[in-house]
Coordinates of C-alpha atoms and ligand atoms in Angstrom, one line a residue:
M10 CA -50.4 119.6 -61.6
K11 CA -47.8 117.0 -60.9
K12 CA -48.2 116.3 -57.2
K13 CA -45.4 115.2 -54.9
F14 CA -45.9 112.2 -52.7
N15 CA -46.8 114.2 -49.5
T16 CA -49.5 116.0 -51.5
K17 CA -50.8 112.8 -53.2
V18 CA -51.5 111.0 -50.0
I19 CA -53.8 113.9 -49.0
H20 CA -55.4 115.1 -52.3
S21 CA -55.4 112.1 -54.6
G22 CA -58.5 110.0 -55.0
H23 CA -61.2 112.6 -54.2
S24 CA -61.8 116.3 -53.9
S25 CA -64.6 117.9 -51.7
D26 CA -67.9 116.2 -51.9
K27 CA -69.9 117.7 -54.8
D28 CA -73.4 117.5 -53.0
T29 CA -72.4 118.8 -49.6
G30 CA -68.9 120.4 -49.8
G31 CA -67.8 117.8 -47.3
V32 CA -63.9 118.0 -47.2
M33 CA -64.0 114.2 -46.7
P34 CA -65.9 111.9 -48.9
P35 CA -69.1 110.2 -47.7
I36 CA -69.0 106.4 -47.1
H37 CA -71.3 104.9 -49.8
L38 CA -72.8 101.9 -48.0
S39 CA -75.4 101.1 -50.7
S40 CA -75.0 97.4 -52.1
T41 CA -77.0 98.2 -55.2
F42 CA -77.5 101.2 -57.4
E43 CA -80.5 102.4 -59.5
Q44 CA -80.4 101.9 -63.3
T45 CA -82.1 104.5 -65.6
E46 CA -82.9 101.6 -68.0
P47 CA -81.6 98.0 -67.9
G48 CA -77.8 98.2 -68.4
N49 CA -77.5 102.0 -68.0
F50 CA -75.8 102.8 -64.8
K51 CA -72.7 104.4 -63.2
Y52 CA -72.5 101.8 -60.6
E53 CA -74.3 98.5 -60.7
Y54 CA -73.5 96.4 -57.7
A55 CA -71.1 97.2 -54.8
R56 CA -69.1 94.0 -55.1
T57 CA -68.2 94.9 -58.8
K58 CA -67.4 98.5 -58.2
N59 CA -68.5 101.2 -55.7
P60 CA -67.8 104.9 -55.0
S61 CA -65.8 104.3 -51.7
R62 CA -63.6 101.7 -53.4
D63 CA -63.1 103.9 -56.5
I64 CA -61.7 106.7 -54.3
L65 CA -59.3 104.3 -52.5
E66 CA -58.1 102.6 -55.8
K67 CA -57.3 106.0 -57.4
L68 CA -55.3 107.0 -54.4
L69 CA -53.4 103.7 -54.3
A70 CA -52.5 104.0 -57.9
E71 CA -51.2 107.4 -57.5
I72 CA -49.0 106.8 -54.4
E73 CA -47.5 103.7 -55.9
S74 CA -46.8 105.6 -59.2
G75 CA -48.9 103.0 -61.1
K76 CA -51.6 103.5 -63.7
Q77 CA -54.5 101.5 -61.9
A78 CA -55.1 99.9 -58.6
F79 CA -57.5 97.2 -57.2
A80 CA -58.4 96.9 -53.6
F81 CA -59.0 93.6 -51.8
A82 CA -60.2 92.3 -48.6
S83 CA -56.7 91.2 -47.5
G84 CA -53.1 91.1 -48.7
M85 CA -53.5 87.4 -49.3
A86 CA -56.6 87.9 -51.4
A87 CA -54.6 90.3 -53.5
I88 CA -51.7 87.9 -53.8
N89 CA -54.2 85.0 -54.8
T90 CA -55.8 87.1 -57.4
V91 CA -52.4 88.1 -58.9
C92 CA -51.6 84.4 -59.3
D93 CA -54.9 83.6 -60.9
I94 CA -54.5 86.1 -63.7
F95 CA -51.8 83.9 -65.1
G96 CA -54.0 80.8 -65.3
D97 CA -53.0 77.5 -64.0
N98 CA -50.1 74.9 -64.4
Y99 CA -47.2 77.3 -64.7
H100 CA -43.9 78.0 -63.1
I101 CA -42.6 81.1 -61.1
V102 CA -39.3 82.3 -59.7
C103 CA -39.7 83.6 -56.1
S104 CA -37.2 85.2 -53.7
D105 CA -36.5 82.7 -50.9
D106 CA -37.4 84.8 -47.9
V107 CA -41.2 85.8 -48.1
Y108 CA -44.1 86.1 -45.7
G109 CA -45.0 82.6 -44.5
G110 CA -48.6 83.0 -45.7
T111 CA -47.3 83.7 -49.3
R112 CA -45.2 80.7 -49.2
R113 CA -48.2 78.7 -47.9
L114 CA -50.3 79.9 -50.7
F115 CA -47.6 79.1 -53.3
D116 CA -46.7 75.7 -51.9
K117 CA -49.9 74.3 -50.5
V118 CA -52.8 76.1 -52.1
K119 CA -51.9 76.9 -55.7
T120 CA -50.8 73.3 -56.4
G121 CA -50.8 74.1 -60.1
I122 CA -47.9 76.6 -59.6
D123 CA -44.4 75.2 -59.5
V124 CA -42.1 77.5 -57.5
T125 CA -38.3 77.9 -57.7
Y126 CA -37.2 79.7 -54.6
V127 CA -34.0 81.7 -55.2
D128 CA -31.5 83.3 -53.0
F129 CA -30.8 86.6 -54.6
D130 CA -27.6 87.1 -52.6
K131 CA -26.1 84.3 -54.7
N132 CA -25.2 84.2 -58.4
I133 CA -28.3 83.0 -60.2
N134 CA -28.1 81.1 -63.4
W135 CA -31.3 82.4 -64.9
D136 CA -31.0 80.2 -68.1
D137 CA -31.2 77.1 -65.9
I138 CA -34.2 78.4 -63.9
V139 CA -36.4 80.0 -66.5
S140 CA -38.5 77.8 -68.8
D141 CA -41.3 78.4 -71.3
K142 CA -43.6 77.6 -68.3
T143 CA -42.3 80.6 -66.3
K144 CA -44.9 83.3 -65.9
F145 CA -43.4 85.8 -63.5
I146 CA -40.6 86.7 -61.0
W147 CA -41.9 87.4 -57.4
L148 CA -39.8 89.7 -55.2
E149 CA -40.4 90.6 -51.6
T150 CA -38.0 93.4 -50.6
P151 CA -37.3 94.1 -47.8
S152 CA -38.3 90.5 -47.0
N153 CA -40.2 89.1 -44.1
P154 CA -38.7 88.3 -41.6
L155 CA -34.9 88.5 -42.6
M156 CA -35.0 91.9 -44.2
K157 CA -33.2 90.7 -47.3
I158 CA -32.9 93.4 -50.1
I159 CA -33.2 92.7 -53.7
D160 CA -32.1 95.0 -56.4
I161 CA -35.4 95.7 -58.2
K162 CA -33.9 97.6 -61.2
N163 CA -31.4 95.0 -61.8
T164 CA -33.8 92.1 -61.6
S165 CA -36.3 93.9 -63.8
Q166 CA -33.6 94.2 -66.5
I167 CA -33.0 90.5 -66.3
A168 CA -36.7 89.8 -66.4
K169 CA -37.1 91.9 -69.6
D170 CA -34.5 89.6 -71.3
F171 CA -36.9 86.7 -70.6
N172 CA -40.0 88.7 -71.3
L173 CA -41.2 88.1 -67.7
P174 CA -43.0 90.5 -65.4
I175 CA -41.7 91.5 -62.0
I176 CA -44.3 91.3 -59.2
C177 CA -43.1 93.0 -56.0
D178 CA -44.6 92.8 -52.5
N179 CA -44.0 96.3 -51.2
T180 CA -45.7 95.7 -47.8
F181 CA -42.6 96.1 -45.6
A182 CA -41.3 99.4 -47.2
S183 CA -44.7 101.0 -48.0
S184 CA -45.0 103.3 -51.0
F185 CA -43.5 106.1 -48.9
N186 CA -40.1 104.4 -48.7
Q187 CA -40.2 102.5 -52.1
R188 CA -42.1 102.6 -55.3
P189 CA -41.1 99.5 -57.3
I190 CA -43.0 100.5 -60.5
E191 CA -40.7 103.6 -60.8
I192 CA -37.7 101.2 -61.0
G193 CA -39.0 98.5 -63.3
A194 CA -41.6 96.3 -61.5
D195 CA -44.7 95.7 -63.4
I196 CA -47.1 94.9 -60.5
V197 CA -47.0 95.8 -56.9
V198 CA -49.0 94.0 -54.2
S199 CA -49.3 95.2 -50.6
S200 CA -51.0 94.2 -47.4
S201 CA -52.7 97.5 -46.6
T202 CA -53.3 95.9 -43.1
K203 CA -49.8 97.1 -42.4
Y204 CA -48.3 100.7 -43.1
L205 CA -51.1 101.9 -45.4
G206 CA -53.7 101.2 -42.6
G207 CA -51.2 102.2 -40.0
H208 CA -53.4 101.7 -36.9
S209 CA -53.9 97.9 -36.6
D210 CA -57.6 98.2 -37.2
I211 CA -58.1 97.2 -40.9
V212 CA -57.3 94.1 -42.9
G213 CA -56.8 94.9 -46.6
G214 CA -54.7 94.3 -49.7
S215 CA -54.0 96.0 -53.0
I216 CA -52.6 95.3 -56.5
V217 CA -51.2 98.2 -58.5
I218 CA -50.3 97.8 -62.1
N219 CA -48.5 99.8 -64.7
D220 CA -50.0 98.2 -67.8
P221 CA -53.8 98.3 -67.6
E222 CA -54.1 97.1 -71.1
K223 CA -52.3 93.8 -70.1
Y224 CA -53.8 93.2 -66.7
A225 CA -56.7 95.5 -65.8
D226 CA -59.6 93.4 -67.3
K227 CA -58.4 90.2 -65.9
I228 CA -58.0 91.6 -62.3
A229 CA -61.3 93.4 -62.5
Y230 CA -63.0 90.2 -63.6
L231 CA -61.5 88.2 -60.8
Q232 CA -62.1 90.9 -58.3
N233 CA -65.8 90.7 -59.1
A234 CA -66.1 87.0 -59.8
V235 CA -64.4 86.0 -56.6
G236 CA -65.6 88.8 -54.5
A237 CA -62.7 89.1 -52.0
V238 CA -63.4 92.8 -51.7
P239 CA -63.1 95.3 -48.9
S240 CA -66.2 96.9 -47.4
P241 CA -67.0 100.6 -48.2
F242 CA -66.2 101.3 -44.6
D243 CA -62.7 99.7 -44.7
C244 CA -62.1 101.6 -48.0
Y245 CA -63.0 104.8 -46.2
L246 CA -60.8 104.0 -43.3
L247 CA -57.9 103.3 -45.5
T248 CA -58.3 106.5 -47.5
R249 CA -58.4 108.3 -44.2
S250 CA -55.3 106.5 -42.9
I251 CA -53.2 107.1 -46.0
K252 CA -53.5 110.8 -45.5
T253 CA -51.0 110.5 -42.5
L254 CA -48.7 107.9 -44.2
S255 CA -45.9 110.4 -44.9
V256 CA -45.7 111.8 -41.4
R257 CA -46.1 108.2 -39.8
M258 CA -43.5 106.7 -42.0
K259 CA -41.0 109.5 -41.3
Q260 CA -41.3 108.8 -37.6
H261 CA -41.2 104.9 -38.1
N262 CA -38.0 105.4 -40.2
E263 CA -36.4 107.8 -37.6
N264 CA -37.3 105.6 -34.6
A265 CA -36.2 102.3 -36.2
L266 CA -32.8 103.8 -37.1
Q267 CA -32.2 104.8 -33.4
V268 CA -33.5 101.4 -32.1
A269 CA -31.3 99.6 -34.6
N270 CA -28.3 101.6 -33.5
F271 CA -28.9 100.7 -30.0
L272 CA -29.5 96.9 -30.7
N273 CA -26.5 96.8 -33.1
S274 CA -24.0 97.4 -30.3
H275 CA -25.8 95.4 -27.5
P276 CA -23.8 92.4 -26.2
K277 CA -26.9 90.2 -26.0
I278 CA -27.7 90.7 -29.7
L279 CA -25.8 88.3 -32.0
K280 CA -27.2 89.8 -35.2
I281 CA -29.5 92.6 -36.5
H282 CA -31.3 92.4 -39.8
Y283 CA -32.0 95.9 -40.7
P284 CA -31.6 97.3 -44.3
G285 CA -29.6 100.3 -43.1
F286 CA -26.8 98.4 -41.6
D287 CA -26.3 95.1 -43.3
P288 CA -23.1 95.5 -45.4
K289 CA -24.6 93.2 -48.1
Y290 CA -27.7 95.3 -48.5
K291 CA -27.2 98.8 -47.4
D292 CA -26.0 100.3 -50.7
I293 CA -29.0 98.7 -52.7
A294 CA -31.4 99.8 -50.0
A295 CA -30.0 103.3 -50.0
K296 CA -30.4 103.4 -53.8
Q297 CA -33.9 102.1 -54.2
M298 CA -35.6 103.2 -50.8
D299 CA -36.2 106.7 -49.5
G300 CA -35.9 105.3 -45.9
F301 CA -35.1 102.1 -44.3
G302 CA -38.7 101.6 -42.8
G303 CA -39.7 100.5 -39.3
M304 CA -38.9 96.7 -39.4
M305 CA -36.0 94.7 -38.2
S306 CA -35.2 91.3 -36.9
I307 CA -32.8 90.4 -34.1
V308 CA -31.0 87.2 -33.2
I309 CA -30.7 87.0 -29.4
D310 CA -27.8 85.4 -27.7
S311 CA -30.0 82.9 -25.8
D312 CA -32.3 79.8 -26.2
L313 CA -36.1 79.8 -26.5
K314 CA -36.4 80.0 -22.7
G315 CA -34.3 83.2 -22.6
V316 CA -36.3 84.6 -25.5
N317 CA -39.6 84.0 -23.8
K318 CA -38.2 85.6 -20.6
F319 CA -37.2 88.7 -22.7
L320 CA -40.7 88.8 -24.3
R321 CA -42.5 88.6 -21.0
Q322 CA -40.4 91.4 -19.6
L323 CA -41.3 94.0 -22.3
N324 CA -43.9 96.6 -21.4
L325 CA -44.1 98.7 -24.6
F326 CA -43.7 96.1 -27.3
T327 CA -46.7 94.0 -27.6
L328 CA -46.3 90.4 -28.5
A329 CA -48.5 90.1 -31.6
E330 CA -48.4 89.2 -35.3
S331 CA -48.7 91.9 -38.0
L332 CA -46.7 95.2 -38.3
G333 CA -46.8 98.7 -39.5
G334 CA -49.1 100.2 -36.8
V335 CA -48.4 103.2 -34.7
E336 CA -47.8 100.9 -31.7
S337 CA -44.5 98.9 -31.5
L338 CA -45.0 95.1 -31.8
I339 CA -42.7 92.1 -31.5
E340 CA -43.2 88.6 -32.7
H341 CA -41.5 85.2 -32.8
P342 CA -41.5 84.2 -36.6
A343 CA -40.7 80.5 -36.1
I344 CA -43.7 80.1 -33.8
M345 CA -46.0 82.8 -35.2
T346 CA -45.9 84.3 -38.7
H347 CA -43.7 81.6 -40.4
A348 CA -44.9 78.6 -38.5
S349 CA -46.5 77.2 -41.7
I350 CA -43.1 76.8 -43.2
D351 CA -41.4 73.5 -42.7
R352 CA -38.9 73.5 -39.8
K353 CA -36.0 72.4 -42.0
V354 CA -36.7 75.1 -44.6
R355 CA -37.2 77.7 -41.9
E356 CA -33.9 76.9 -40.2
A357 CA -32.0 76.8 -43.5
L358 CA -33.2 80.3 -44.1
G359 CA -32.2 81.5 -40.7
I360 CA -35.6 81.7 -39.0
T361 CA -34.4 80.1 -35.8
D362 CA -35.9 79.9 -32.3
N363 CA -33.8 83.0 -31.1
L364 CA -35.0 85.2 -34.0
L365 CA -37.5 87.9 -33.2
R366 CA -39.1 90.5 -35.6
L367 CA -39.7 94.0 -34.4
S368 CA -42.2 96.5 -35.8
I369 CA -41.0 99.9 -34.4
G370 CA -43.9 102.2 -33.7
I371 CA -44.0 105.9 -33.4
E372 CA -43.9 106.2 -29.6
D373 CA -41.1 108.2 -27.8
V374 CA -37.9 106.4 -29.1
G375 CA -36.2 106.9 -25.7
D376 CA -39.0 105.0 -24.0
L377 CA -38.8 102.2 -26.7
I378 CA -34.9 101.9 -26.2
A379 CA -35.3 101.8 -22.3
D380 CA -37.9 99.1 -22.5
L381 CA -35.7 96.9 -24.7
E382 CA -32.7 97.6 -22.5
Q383 CA -34.4 96.6 -19.2
A384 CA -35.8 93.4 -20.8
L385 CA -32.5 92.4 -22.3
Q386 CA -30.9 92.7 -18.9
Q387 CA -33.2 90.0 -17.7
I388 CA -31.8 87.3 -20.1
Ligands
LIG413 C1 -45.0 90.9 -46.7 C2 -46.5 90.5 -46.5 N1 -47.2 90.3 -47.6 C3 -48.5 89.9 -47.4 C4 -49.1 89.7 -46.2 C5 -50.5 89.2 -46.1 O1 -51.3 90.3 -45.8 P1 -52.7 90.1 -45.0 O2 -52.4 89.7 -43.7 O3 -53.3 91.5 -45.1 O4 -53.5 89.2 -45.8 C6 -48.3 89.9 -45.0 C7 -48.9 89.7 -43.8 O5 -48.3 89.7 -42.8 C8 -47.0 90.3 -45.2 O6 -46.2 90.6 -44.1

């Protein structure tokens, strides 16, 4: 039976436990498995493969509309692994606004990778950028923290002309709102720490692929050889969390739209970055996303002192990194999540001292707006 998304999140990956009838699968904590004779086994050693991770990986592949998935100990471990499957000493094209940790990995850790950062809002002369050393195009859409939207379908058509894969970081949208593989992406990475986990109590990451013949062996090899894998307990927690992904995301989408409407007309807000409003992005967002998500960034009409006063005044928004949990969070990208990017680059992108990023939770939206309102009055 071809399942719809809301059914997949609940029924994919496992059915009732064969031994006990348990509706939820057991957590297989064993680190090693008995072999009937040397080399004859279903599972060998838990880093390589284990039943709890198998369930999660099947589930992740289905909800991303991919053919195969691989779970990792963090989003960064997933991104690092994706880079490693292409070898060393190569070139990539990357959208210019990406998570600070991704940029740090590309610029400062993967020294064998030469990166051309591209503003997808401008006309791109692909012939000038792509060379025979180019291995992939990296997209983060919506982007962190400026909520830029890139047309995935369009870019994947360009990528095909150059025979390059598109790798898309789908963390901000989550597979509920956007499934890049359905519109041309080859590989999807996510930080499952965010919406997939949804409760700010797991760190995890995933890679989902559409062409196992090309990539599966290489990823499985690195997953085992490097060993940046999630524990069976974290795999279980994620499987459990994903069951409520649809209902959580519906509420995130709804609450964020109302908060964005409120902030958009507030005199102390100079600019709001939210996919549903931005005239540059709203049509592409509406085309490739099923909802605009729970993330937005705002530029406050004040200096750092005023911004800090606003932050101190908030009661329901916790000042903390990360996003995608049921509780609302707020953070200061220039000092927190994007501090590892050089100040000049940051400011040229628009990550200024009066920019704040909000992750809208699923609390009562009237309470969230009232909290923002009273804090803005203090500036
Ligand atoms: C868009 C995006 N990708 C990747 C990551 C890295 O994920 P993790 O923190 O799980 O390593 C983050 C973390 O904030 C992120 O926002």
